[in-house]
CSV table of C-alpha atoms in Angstrom, one decimal:
chain,number,residue,atom,x,y,z
N,1,UNK,CA,-55.4,-16.1,-33.2
N,2,UNK,CA,-53.9,-13.4,-35.4
N,3,UNK,CA,-51.6,-10.5,-36.0
N,4,UNK,CA,-52.7,-7.5,-37.9
N,5,UNK,CA,-50.0,-4.9,-38.7
N,6,UNK,CA,-51.0,-1.6,-37.0
N,7,UNK,CA,-49.8,1.3,-35.0
N,8,UNK,CA,-51.1,0.9,-31.5
N,9,UNK,CA,-54.0,3.3,-30.8
N,10,UNK,CA,-52.7,3.8,-27.2
N,11,UNK,CA,-49.4,4.8,-28.7
N,12,UNK,CA,-51.0,7.6,-30.5
N,13,UNK,CA,-52.4,9.0,-27.3
N,14,UNK,CA,-49.1,8.5,-25.5
N,15,UNK,CA,-47.2,10.5,-28.2
N,16,UNK,CA,-49.2,13.5,-27.0
N,17,UNK,CA,-48.1,12.9,-23.5
N,18,UNK,CA,-44.3,13.0,-24.1
N,19,UNK,CA,-44.2,9.3,-23.4
N,20,UNK,CA,-41.9,8.3,-26.2
N,21,UNK,CA,-38.7,9.8,-27.3
N,22,UNK,CA,-37.2,8.3,-30.5
N,23,UNK,CA,-34.2,10.6,-30.5
N,24,UNK,CA,-30.9,9.0,-31.3
N,25,UNK,CA,-27.9,9.5,-29.0
N,26,UNK,CA,-26.2,12.9,-29.1
N,27,UNK,CA,-22.9,13.8,-27.4
N,28,UNK,CA,-21.9,17.3,-26.5
N,29,UNK,CA,-19.7,19.2,-24.1
N,30,UNK,CA,-21.2,20.6,-20.9
N,31,UNK,CA,-20.0,22.0,-17.6
N,32,UNK,CA,-20.9,20.2,-14.4
N,33,UNK,CA,-21.0,21.7,-10.9
N,34,UNK,CA,-21.6,18.9,-8.4
N,35,UNK,CA,-25.2,20.0,-8.4
N,36,UNK,CA,-28.3,19.7,-10.5
N,37,UNK,CA,-27.4,22.5,-12.8
N,38,UNK,CA,-25.5,21.8,-16.0
N,39,UNK,CA,-24.5,24.7,-18.2
N,40,UNK,CA,-22.4,26.0,-21.1
N,41,UNK,CA,-23.8,23.2,-23.2
N,42,UNK,CA,-22.2,23.5,-26.6
N,43,UNK,CA,-25.3,22.3,-28.5
N,44,UNK,CA,-28.8,21.4,-27.3
N,45,UNK,CA,-29.8,20.0,-30.7
N,46,UNK,CA,-31.6,16.6,-30.2
N,47,UNK,CA,-31.8,17.0,-26.4
N,48,UNK,CA,-35.2,16.7,-24.7
N,49,UNK,CA,-36.5,16.5,-21.2
N,50,UNK,CA,-36.6,12.9,-20.0
N,51,UNK,CA,-33.5,11.8,-22.0
N,52,UNK,CA,-31.0,9.8,-20.1
N,53,UNK,CA,-27.5,11.3,-19.5
N,54,UNK,CA,-24.3,9.4,-19.3
N,55,UNK,CA,-20.7,10.5,-19.0
N,56,UNK,CA,-17.9,11.2,-16.5
N,57,UNK,CA,-19.3,13.0,-13.5
N,58,UNK,CA,-22.9,11.9,-13.9
N,59,UNK,CA,-24.7,9.6,-11.4
N,60,UNK,CA,-26.3,6.3,-12.4
N,61,UNK,CA,-29.8,6.7,-14.0
N,62,UNK,CA,-29.4,10.4,-14.7
N,63,UNK,CA,-32.0,12.2,-16.7
N,64,UNK,CA,-32.7,15.6,-18.1
N,65,UNK,CA,-35.4,17.0,-15.9
N,66,UNK,CA,-35.9,20.4,-17.6
N,67,UNK,CA,-34.1,22.5,-20.1
N,68,UNK,CA,-33.8,26.0,-18.8
N,69,UNK,CA,-32.2,27.7,-21.7
N,70,UNK,CA,-30.4,26.8,-24.9
N,71,UNK,CA,-27.2,26.3,-23.0
N,72,UNK,CA,-28.4,24.9,-19.6
N,73,UNK,CA,-30.5,22.1,-18.1
N,74,UNK,CA,-31.4,20.5,-14.9
N,75,UNK,CA,-30.0,17.0,-14.3
N,76,UNK,CA,-31.2,14.5,-11.7
N,77,UNK,CA,-29.6,13.0,-9.7
N,78,UNK,CA,-27.0,15.7,-9.2
N,79,UNK,CA,-23.7,15.6,-11.0
N,80,UNK,CA,-20.9,14.0,-9.0
N,81,UNK,CA,-18.0,16.2,-10.2
N,82,UNK,CA,-17.2,19.6,-11.6
N,83,UNK,CA,-15.8,20.8,-14.9
N,84,UNK,CA,-16.2,20.4,-18.6
N,85,UNK,CA,-17.3,16.9,-19.6
N,86,UNK,CA,-18.5,15.2,-22.8
N,87,UNK,CA,-22.0,13.9,-22.0
N,88,UNK,CA,-24.2,11.6,-24.1
N,89,UNK,CA,-28.0,12.1,-24.2
N,90,UNK,CA,-30.1,9.1,-25.1
N,91,UNK,CA,-33.7,8.7,-26.0
N,92,UNK,CA,-36.0,5.9,-24.9
N,93,UNK,CA,-34.9,2.3,-25.6
N,94,UNK,CA,-37.2,0.6,-28.0
N,95,UNK,CA,-37.2,-3.2,-28.3
N,96,UNK,CA,-38.5,-5.6,-30.8
N,97,UNK,CA,-40.0,-8.8,-29.5
N,98,UNK,CA,-40.9,-11.7,-31.7
N,99,UNK,CA,-44.3,-13.5,-31.6
N,100,UNK,CA,-44.5,-17.2,-32.0
N,101,UNK,CA,-46.4,-19.1,-34.6
N,102,UNK,CA,-49.8,-20.3,-33.5
N,103,UNK,CA,-50.1,-17.5,-31.0
N,104,UNK,CA,-52.9,-17.5,-28.4
N,105,UNK,CA,-53.5,-13.7,-28.4
N,106,UNK,CA,-54.8,-11.2,-31.0
N,107,UNK,CA,-52.4,-8.4,-31.9
N,108,UNK,CA,-53.3,-5.3,-33.7
N,109,UNK,CA,-54.2,-1.6,-33.1
N,110,UNK,CA,-55.7,-2.5,-29.7
N,111,UNK,CA,-52.4,-3.9,-28.4
N,112,UNK,CA,-51.1,-1.8,-25.6
N,113,UNK,CA,-48.1,-3.4,-24.0
N,114,UNK,CA,-45.4,-6.0,-24.2
N,115,UNK,CA,-47.2,-7.8,-21.4
N,116,UNK,CA,-49.9,-8.5,-23.9
N,117,UNK,CA,-47.5,-11.0,-25.4
N,118,UNK,CA,-46.1,-12.4,-22.1
N,119,UNK,CA,-49.6,-12.7,-20.7
N,120,UNK,CA,-50.5,-15.1,-23.4
N,121,UNK,CA,-47.1,-16.8,-23.4
N,122,UNK,CA,-46.9,-15.8,-27.1
N,123,UNK,CA,-43.2,-14.8,-27.2
N,124,UNK,CA,-41.0,-16.8,-29.6
N,125,UNK,CA,-38.6,-19.3,-27.9
N,126,UNK,CA,-35.6,-21.0,-29.3
N,127,UNK,CA,-31.9,-21.0,-29.7
N,128,UNK,CA,-30.5,-17.5,-30.1
N,129,UNK,CA,-33.7,-15.7,-28.9
N,130,UNK,CA,-33.9,-14.1,-25.4
N,131,UNK,CA,-37.1,-13.1,-23.8
N,132,UNK,CA,-38.0,-9.4,-24.3
N,133,UNK,CA,-36.3,-9.3,-27.7
N,134,UNK,CA,-33.5,-7.0,-28.7
N,135,UNK,CA,-32.9,-3.3,-28.3
N,136,UNK,CA,-32.9,-1.2,-31.5
N,137,UNK,CA,-30.9,1.9,-32.3
N,138,UNK,CA,-33.0,5.0,-32.7
N,139,UNK,CA,-32.6,7.4,-35.6
N,140,UNK,CA,-33.7,10.9,-34.6
N,141,UNK,CA,-37.1,11.8,-36.3
N,142,UNK,CA,-37.0,14.0,-39.3
N,143,UNK,CA,-39.5,15.6,-41.6
N,144,UNK,CA,-40.1,15.4,-45.3
N,145,UNK,CA,-42.9,17.3,-46.9
N,146,UNK,CA,-45.6,17.4,-44.3
N,147,UNK,CA,-44.7,14.0,-42.9
N,148,UNK,CA,-42.6,13.3,-39.8
N,149,UNK,CA,-41.0,9.9,-39.5
N,150,UNK,CA,-38.5,7.8,-37.6
N,151,UNK,CA,-36.6,4.7,-38.2
N,152,UNK,CA,-34.2,2.2,-36.5
N,153,UNK,CA,-30.8,1.3,-37.9
N,154,UNK,CA,-29.2,-1.1,-38.1
N,155,UNK,CA,-31.8,-3.8,-38.7
N,156,UNK,CA,-32.4,-6.0,-35.6
N,157,UNK,CA,-30.8,-9.4,-35.8
N,158,UNK,CA,-30.5,-12.6,-33.9
N,159,UNK,CA,-27.5,-14.7,-34.6
N,160,UNK,CA,-26.9,-18.5,-34.2
N,161,UNK,CA,-30.7,-18.6,-34.2
N,162,UNK,CA,-33.1,-21.5,-34.5
N,163,UNK,CA,-36.7,-20.5,-34.1
N,164,UNK,CA,-40.0,-19.7,-35.8
N,165,UNK,CA,-42.0,-16.5,-35.6
N,166,UNK,CA,-45.1,-15.0,-37.2
N,167,UNK,CA,-44.7,-11.3,-36.3
N,168,UNK,CA,-43.3,-8.8,-33.8
N,169,UNK,CA,-44.1,-6.0,-31.5
N,170,UNK,CA,-42.0,-2.8,-31.2
N,171,UNK,CA,-42.3,-1.4,-27.7
N,172,UNK,CA,-40.7,1.2,-25.4
N,173,UNK,CA,-38.7,-0.6,-22.7
N,174,UNK,CA,-37.9,2.7,-21.0
N,175,UNK,CA,-40.1,4.2,-18.2
N,176,UNK,CA,-41.6,6.9,-20.3
N,177,UNK,CA,-45.0,7.3,-18.7
N,178,UNK,CA,-46.6,6.2,-15.5
N,179,UNK,CA,-50.0,4.7,-15.1
N,180,UNK,CA,-51.2,1.3,-16.0
N,181,UNK,CA,-50.6,-0.1,-19.5
N,182,UNK,CA,-52.2,-3.5,-20.0
N,183,UNK,CA,-51.0,-5.4,-16.9
N,184,UNK,CA,-47.9,-3.3,-16.6
N,185,UNK,CA,-47.8,-0.8,-13.7
N,186,UNK,CA,-44.2,0.2,-13.9
N,187,UNK,CA,-44.5,2.6,-16.8
N,188,UNK,CA,-42.5,0.4,-19.2
N,189,UNK,CA,-43.4,-1.9,-22.1
N,190,UNK,CA,-45.8,0.4,-23.9
N,191,UNK,CA,-46.5,-0.9,-27.4
N,192,UNK,CA,-45.8,1.3,-30.5
N,193,UNK,CA,-46.9,-1.1,-33.2
N,194,UNK,CA,-47.3,-4.8,-34.1
N,195,UNK,CA,-46.2,-6.2,-37.4
N,196,UNK,CA,-47.3,-9.4,-39.2
N,197,UNK,CA,-44.6,-11.1,-41.1
N,198,UNK,CA,-47.1,-12.6,-43.6
N,199,UNK,CA,-46.7,-16.1,-42.5
N,200,UNK,CA,-44.4,-18.3,-40.5
N,201,UNK,CA,-40.7,-17.4,-40.7
N,202,UNK,CA,-38.2,-20.0,-39.7
N,203,UNK,CA,-34.5,-19.8,-39.2
N,204,UNK,CA,-32.3,-22.8,-38.5
N,205,UNK,CA,-28.8,-22.2,-37.1
N,206,UNK,CA,-28.5,-18.9,-38.9
N,207,UNK,CA,-29.0,-15.2,-38.6
N,208,UNK,CA,-32.6,-13.9,-38.4
N,209,UNK,CA,-33.0,-10.3,-39.5
N,210,UNK,CA,-36.1,-8.1,-39.4
N,211,UNK,CA,-35.5,-5.7,-42.4
N,212,UNK,CA,-36.8,-2.2,-41.6
N,213,UNK,CA,-38.6,-0.5,-44.4
N,214,UNK,CA,-36.7,2.3,-46.2
N,215,UNK,CA,-36.5,5.5,-44.1
N,216,UNK,CA,-38.7,7.7,-46.3
N,217,UNK,CA,-41.8,9.8,-45.7
N,218,UNK,CA,-43.9,7.1,-47.4
N,219,UNK,CA,-42.3,3.9,-46.1
N,220,UNK,CA,-40.6,4.4,-42.7
N,221,UNK,CA,-41.6,2.2,-39.9
N,222,UNK,CA,-43.3,5.1,-37.9
N,223,UNK,CA,-44.8,8.0,-39.7
N,224,UNK,CA,-47.1,10.9,-38.8
N,225,UNK,CA,-48.5,12.3,-42.1
S,1,UNK,CA,-49.7,36.7,-47.3
S,2,UNK,CA,-52.1,33.9,-46.5
S,3,UNK,CA,-52.9,31.6,-43.6
S,4,UNK,CA,-53.6,28.0,-44.4
S,5,UNK,CA,-55.1,25.9,-41.6
S,6,UNK,CA,-52.7,23.1,-40.8
S,7,UNK,CA,-51.0,21.0,-38.2
S,8,UNK,CA,-47.4,22.2,-38.2
S,9,UNK,CA,-45.0,19.5,-39.6
S,10,UNK,CA,-42.4,20.4,-37.0
S,11,UNK,CA,-45.0,19.6,-34.3
S,12,UNK,CA,-45.4,16.1,-35.8
S,13,UNK,CA,-41.6,15.6,-35.5
S,14,UNK,CA,-41.6,16.9,-32.0
S,15,UNK,CA,-44.3,14.5,-30.9
S,16,UNK,CA,-41.9,11.7,-31.9
S,17,UNK,CA,-39.2,13.3,-29.8
S,18,UNK,CA,-41.2,13.6,-26.6
S,19,UNK,CA,-41.3,17.3,-27.2
S,20,UNK,CA,-44.9,18.0,-26.0
S,21,UNK,CA,-46.8,16.9,-23.0
S,22,UNK,CA,-50.4,17.8,-23.7
S,23,UNK,CA,-52.9,17.1,-20.9
S,24,UNK,CA,-55.3,18.8,-18.6
S,25,UNK,CA,-53.8,20.1,-15.4
S,26,UNK,CA,-55.1,17.2,-13.3
S,27,UNK,CA,-56.0,16.9,-9.6
S,28,UNK,CA,-55.0,13.3,-9.0
S,29,UNK,CA,-57.3,10.6,-7.7
S,30,UNK,CA,-54.1,9.0,-6.4
S,31,UNK,CA,-52.3,9.9,-3.3
S,32,UNK,CA,-48.6,10.5,-2.4
S,33,UNK,CA,-46.4,10.9,0.6
S,34,UNK,CA,-43.9,13.8,0.5
S,35,UNK,CA,-40.9,14.4,2.7
S,36,UNK,CA,-37.8,16.5,2.7
S,37,UNK,CA,-36.0,14.4,0.1
S,38,UNK,CA,-36.3,14.0,-3.6
S,39,UNK,CA,-38.2,10.7,-3.3
S,40,UNK,CA,-42.0,10.8,-3.3
S,41,UNK,CA,-43.8,7.5,-2.5
S,42,UNK,CA,-47.2,6.6,-4.0
S,43,UNK,CA,-49.6,5.6,-1.3
S,44,UNK,CA,-52.5,4.7,-3.5
S,45,UNK,CA,-53.4,4.7,-7.2
S,46,UNK,CA,-51.3,5.5,-10.2
S,47,UNK,CA,-51.0,8.3,-12.7
S,48,UNK,CA,-49.8,9.2,-16.1
S,49,UNK,CA,-46.7,11.0,-15.1
S,50,UNK,CA,-43.5,11.6,-17.1
S,51,UNK,CA,-40.2,13.1,-16.4
S,52,UNK,CA,-40.3,16.9,-16.8
S,53,UNK,CA,-44.0,17.3,-15.8
S,54,UNK,CA,-44.6,19.9,-13.2
S,55,UNK,CA,-46.2,18.9,-9.9
S,56,UNK,CA,-48.1,20.7,-7.2
S,57,UNK,CA,-50.7,19.6,-4.7
S,58,UNK,CA,-53.6,20.5,-2.5
S,59,UNK,CA,-52.7,22.9,0.3
S,60,UNK,CA,-50.5,23.1,2.2
S,61,UNK,CA,-48.2,22.4,-0.8
S,62,UNK,CA,-45.1,20.5,0.1
S,63,UNK,CA,-43.3,21.4,-3.1
S,64,UNK,CA,-41.4,24.5,-4.1
S,65,UNK,CA,-42.7,26.4,-7.1
S,66,UNK,CA,-41.5,25.0,-10.3
S,67,UNK,CA,-41.0,21.4,-9.0
S,68,UNK,CA,-40.8,18.8,-11.7
S,69,UNK,CA,-40.9,15.1,-11.9
S,70,UNK,CA,-37.3,14.0,-12.1
S,71,UNK,CA,-37.3,10.2,-12.3
S,72,UNK,CA,-39.7,7.2,-12.2
S,73,UNK,CA,-39.6,4.2,-10.0
S,74,UNK,CA,-43.1,3.1,-10.6
S,75,UNK,CA,-45.5,1.9,-9.3
S,76,UNK,CA,-44.1,2.6,-5.8
S,77,UNK,CA,-42.3,6.0,-6.1
S,78,UNK,CA,-40.9,8.7,-8.2
S,79,UNK,CA,-38.4,11.5,-7.8
S,80,UNK,CA,-38.9,15.3,-7.8
S,81,UNK,CA,-36.6,18.2,-8.2
S,82,UNK,CA,-36.1,20.2,-6.1
S,83,UNK,CA,-36.7,18.1,-3.0
S,84,UNK,CA,-40.0,18.4,-1.0
S,85,UNK,CA,-40.2,21.3,1.3
S,86,UNK,CA,-42.3,19.7,4.1
S,87,UNK,CA,-43.4,16.3,5.3
S,88,UNK,CA,-47.0,15.4,4.4
S,89,UNK,CA,-48.7,12.1,3.8
S,90,UNK,CA,-51.8,11.3,1.8
S,91,UNK,CA,-51.2,14.4,-0.4
S,92,UNK,CA,-53.5,15.0,-3.4
S,93,UNK,CA,-51.1,15.7,-6.3
S,94,UNK,CA,-51.8,18.2,-9.1
S,95,UNK,CA,-50.0,17.4,-12.3
S,96,UNK,CA,-48.9,20.4,-14.5
S,97,UNK,CA,-48.3,19.4,-18.1
S,98,UNK,CA,-47.0,21.8,-20.8
S,99,UNK,CA,-48.7,25.1,-21.3
S,100,UNK,CA,-49.9,26.2,-24.7
S,101,UNK,CA,-51.0,29.7,-25.8
S,102,UNK,CA,-53.0,31.0,-28.7
S,103,UNK,CA,-51.7,34.1,-30.4
S,104,UNK,CA,-53.8,36.0,-32.9
S,105,UNK,CA,-52.5,37.1,-36.3
S,106,UNK,CA,-53.5,40.5,-37.7
S,107,UNK,CA,-55.3,41.2,-41.0
S,108,UNK,CA,-53.2,41.0,-44.1
S,109,UNK,CA,-50.2,39.5,-42.4
S,110,UNK,CA,-46.8,39.9,-44.0
S,111,UNK,CA,-45.8,36.3,-43.3
S,112,UNK,CA,-47.1,33.0,-44.7
S,113,UNK,CA,-48.6,30.6,-42.1
S,114,UNK,CA,-49.2,27.0,-42.8
S,115,UNK,CA,-47.8,23.5,-42.2
S,116,UNK,CA,-44.3,25.0,-42.5
S,117,UNK,CA,-44.7,27.3,-39.6
S,118,UNK,CA,-42.5,26.3,-36.7
S,119,UNK,CA,-42.5,28.8,-33.9
S,120,UNK,CA,-44.4,31.8,-32.4
S,121,UNK,CA,-41.3,33.8,-33.5
S,122,UNK,CA,-42.5,33.4,-37.1
S,123,UNK,CA,-45.2,35.9,-36.1
S,124,UNK,CA,-43.2,38.3,-34.0
S,125,UNK,CA,-40.3,38.5,-36.5
S,126,UNK,CA,-42.5,40.1,-39.1
S,127,UNK,CA,-44.8,42.0,-36.6
S,128,UNK,CA,-47.8,40.0,-37.6
S,129,UNK,CA,-49.4,39.7,-34.2
S,130,UNK,CA,-52.8,41.4,-33.6
S,131,UNK,CA,-52.7,44.6,-31.7
S,132,UNK,CA,-55.7,46.4,-30.1
S,133,UNK,CA,-57.6,46.9,-26.9
S,134,UNK,CA,-57.9,43.8,-24.8
S,135,UNK,CA,-55.2,41.9,-26.6
S,136,UNK,CA,-51.8,41.3,-24.9
S,137,UNK,CA,-48.7,40.3,-26.9
S,138,UNK,CA,-48.2,36.5,-26.7
S,139,UNK,CA,-51.9,35.7,-26.6
S,140,UNK,CA,-53.7,33.8,-23.9
S,141,UNK,CA,-53.1,30.4,-22.2
S,142,UNK,CA,-55.3,27.6,-23.4
S,143,UNK,CA,-56.7,25.2,-20.8
S,144,UNK,CA,-56.3,21.8,-22.4
S,145,UNK,CA,-59.0,19.2,-22.1
S,146,UNK,CA,-58.6,15.4,-22.2
S,147,UNK,CA,-56.8,13.1,-24.5
S,148,UNK,CA,-59.4,10.8,-26.0
S,149,UNK,CA,-59.2,7.5,-27.8
S,150,UNK,CA,-61.9,7.2,-30.4
S,151,UNK,CA,-62.0,4.2,-32.7
S,152,UNK,CA,-58.5,3.7,-33.8
S,153,UNK,CA,-57.4,7.2,-33.3
S,154,UNK,CA,-56.4,9.6,-30.5
S,155,UNK,CA,-57.3,13.3,-30.1
S,156,UNK,CA,-57.2,16.0,-27.5
S,157,UNK,CA,-59.7,18.8,-26.8
S,158,UNK,CA,-59.6,22.1,-25.0
S,159,UNK,CA,-61.5,22.5,-21.8
S,160,UNK,CA,-62.3,26.2,-22.2
S,161,UNK,CA,-62.5,28.1,-25.4
S,162,UNK,CA,-60.0,31.0,-25.2
S,163,UNK,CA,-61.5,34.5,-25.2
S,164,UNK,CA,-60.5,38.2,-25.0
S,165,UNK,CA,-62.9,40.5,-23.1
S,166,UNK,CA,-63.4,44.2,-23.6
S,167,UNK,CA,-61.8,43.7,-26.9
S,168,UNK,CA,-61.4,45.9,-29.9
S,169,UNK,CA,-59.2,44.5,-32.6
S,170,UNK,CA,-59.1,42.6,-35.9
S,171,UNK,CA,-57.6,39.2,-36.7
S,172,UNK,CA,-57.4,36.8,-39.6
S,173,UNK,CA,-56.1,33.7,-37.8
S,174,UNK,CA,-54.1,32.2,-35.0
S,175,UNK,CA,-51.2,30.1,-34.0
S,176,UNK,CA,-51.3,27.7,-31.0
S,177,UNK,CA,-47.8,27.2,-29.6
S,178,UNK,CA,-46.0,25.7,-26.5
S,179,UNK,CA,-44.5,28.0,-23.9
S,180,UNK,CA,-42.3,25.2,-22.7
S,181,UNK,CA,-38.7,24.5,-23.7
S,182,UNK,CA,-38.5,20.8,-23.1
S,183,UNK,CA,-36.9,20.2,-26.5
S,184,UNK,CA,-33.5,21.7,-27.2
S,185,UNK,CA,-34.3,24.6,-24.9
S,186,UNK,CA,-36.5,26.3,-27.5
S,187,UNK,CA,-39.8,27.7,-26.4
S,188,UNK,CA,-42.7,28.8,-28.7
S,189,UNK,CA,-42.8,25.7,-30.8
S,190,UNK,CA,-45.9,25.8,-33.0
S,191,UNK,CA,-48.6,23.2,-32.9
S,192,UNK,CA,-51.1,24.5,-35.5
S,193,UNK,CA,-52.1,27.5,-37.4
S,194,UNK,CA,-55.8,28.3,-38.1
S,195,UNK,CA,-57.3,30.7,-40.7
S,196,UNK,CA,-60.4,32.6,-39.6
S,197,UNK,CA,-61.0,34.9,-42.5
S,198,UNK,CA,-61.1,38.5,-41.4
S,199,UNK,CA,-62.8,39.0,-38.0
S,200,UNK,CA,-63.3,42.2,-36.2
S,201,UNK,CA,-64.5,42.8,-32.6
S,202,UNK,CA,-65.5,46.1,-31.1
S,203,UNK,CA,-65.9,46.6,-27.4
S,204,UNK,CA,-66.9,43.0,-26.9
S,205,UNK,CA,-65.7,39.5,-26.2
S,206,UNK,CA,-63.8,37.7,-28.9
S,207,UNK,CA,-63.9,33.9,-28.5
S,208,UNK,CA,-62.1,31.3,-30.6
S,209,UNK,CA,-64.3,28.2,-30.8
S,210,UNK,CA,-61.7,25.5,-30.4
S,211,UNK,CA,-63.1,21.9,-30.2
S,212,UNK,CA,-64.2,20.8,-26.8
S,213,UNK,CA,-65.2,17.4,-28.0
S,214,UNK,CA,-64.0,14.8,-30.5
S,215,UNK,CA,-62.6,14.9,-33.1
S,216,UNK,CA,-60.6,17.5,-31.1
S,217,UNK,CA,-58.0,20.1,-31.9
S,218,UNK,CA,-55.4,17.6,-33.0
S,219,UNK,CA,-56.1,14.1,-34.1
S,220,UNK,CA,-53.8,11.2,-34.8
S,221,UNK,CA,-56.1,8.9,-36.8
């Protein structure tokens, strides 16, 4: 079967449902109150509902539930301490999974979830490659002209690698949106796009790098024009 | 200054930031069990829920006003904040996505409205909002329709075309904007501006014929 480079159609619908947050991490000073209220936030730039929150005084798996003003938000679970802290806000975690050569499935605009790959046992295997792929580092979306775009940096790499691959899927490994996506009912794994590498790519005892296109309004990996 | 119909560029960026949750307020076909804690268990079905969405239910409502989805542990449960206010099983949830309003722009506006428009405050800062009988500052809420996948694209429609009754005013266009502040605490973020040409209503009902079917109000092709 084949891979056709495309943005997933389901991803387009999910963008309208706040299912994906490509914001890069931002760190700012806030005041905690051993409650769900966090205030005197120095800067809210780059902070959105649903982003994860880490830092001293936050519980595990904390998220921004709602932003109540330009200096305050609701966190869940409640903070575990009081006082000023430096907190880091992180968008969704996007991963890149490699697809093996001679894949059984068909990958294109109709791909919806990482489980499309695993359901066909189409993920690359080999030295240096771990199932589910690698997490990428978000770069907060920007605009240029009338186009909005986002990028990942640095380029994803696999070291001490020996495997072959024909393409990849970028997907959201965070629990951004409920419901069923492919065979996934946990809310994770939603596909953003699939990319054909133009033929079999093989690495032997080396570093395999997927080079992201230049971050411009006409070439970036994800663009809304 | 002119109005040029366009999707606001900032809105495109905000979509990539999870800045807008556009959906129809939905009575769920799924069922949940609510208690006095923050954890809600799903007793049947599943739904397109995300952190930050508002949630209510059929009566008697076991949630406080303004309750939002606070965490996902799907498919079995999710968290809400604040905690449930009573114990009820087999509750029919009602999801409350972001609210959007449509504000009308007066004839011969001072400002320029186009893809570069970013916020409802663009209108108010130059006193460009329509005034007249039957029109209230801020405009009216839009009841969103469904998100549709058509071919290789996605779009969303409106369920009800917004209207103003007993109206006497003039307008040359509109801005559709979000009343939520889920991104950086800033409300009023603009989705689109639409040029009407000059329109006048006198003691009647003024209706903006927004799309109720594909290709929809906004389309990602």
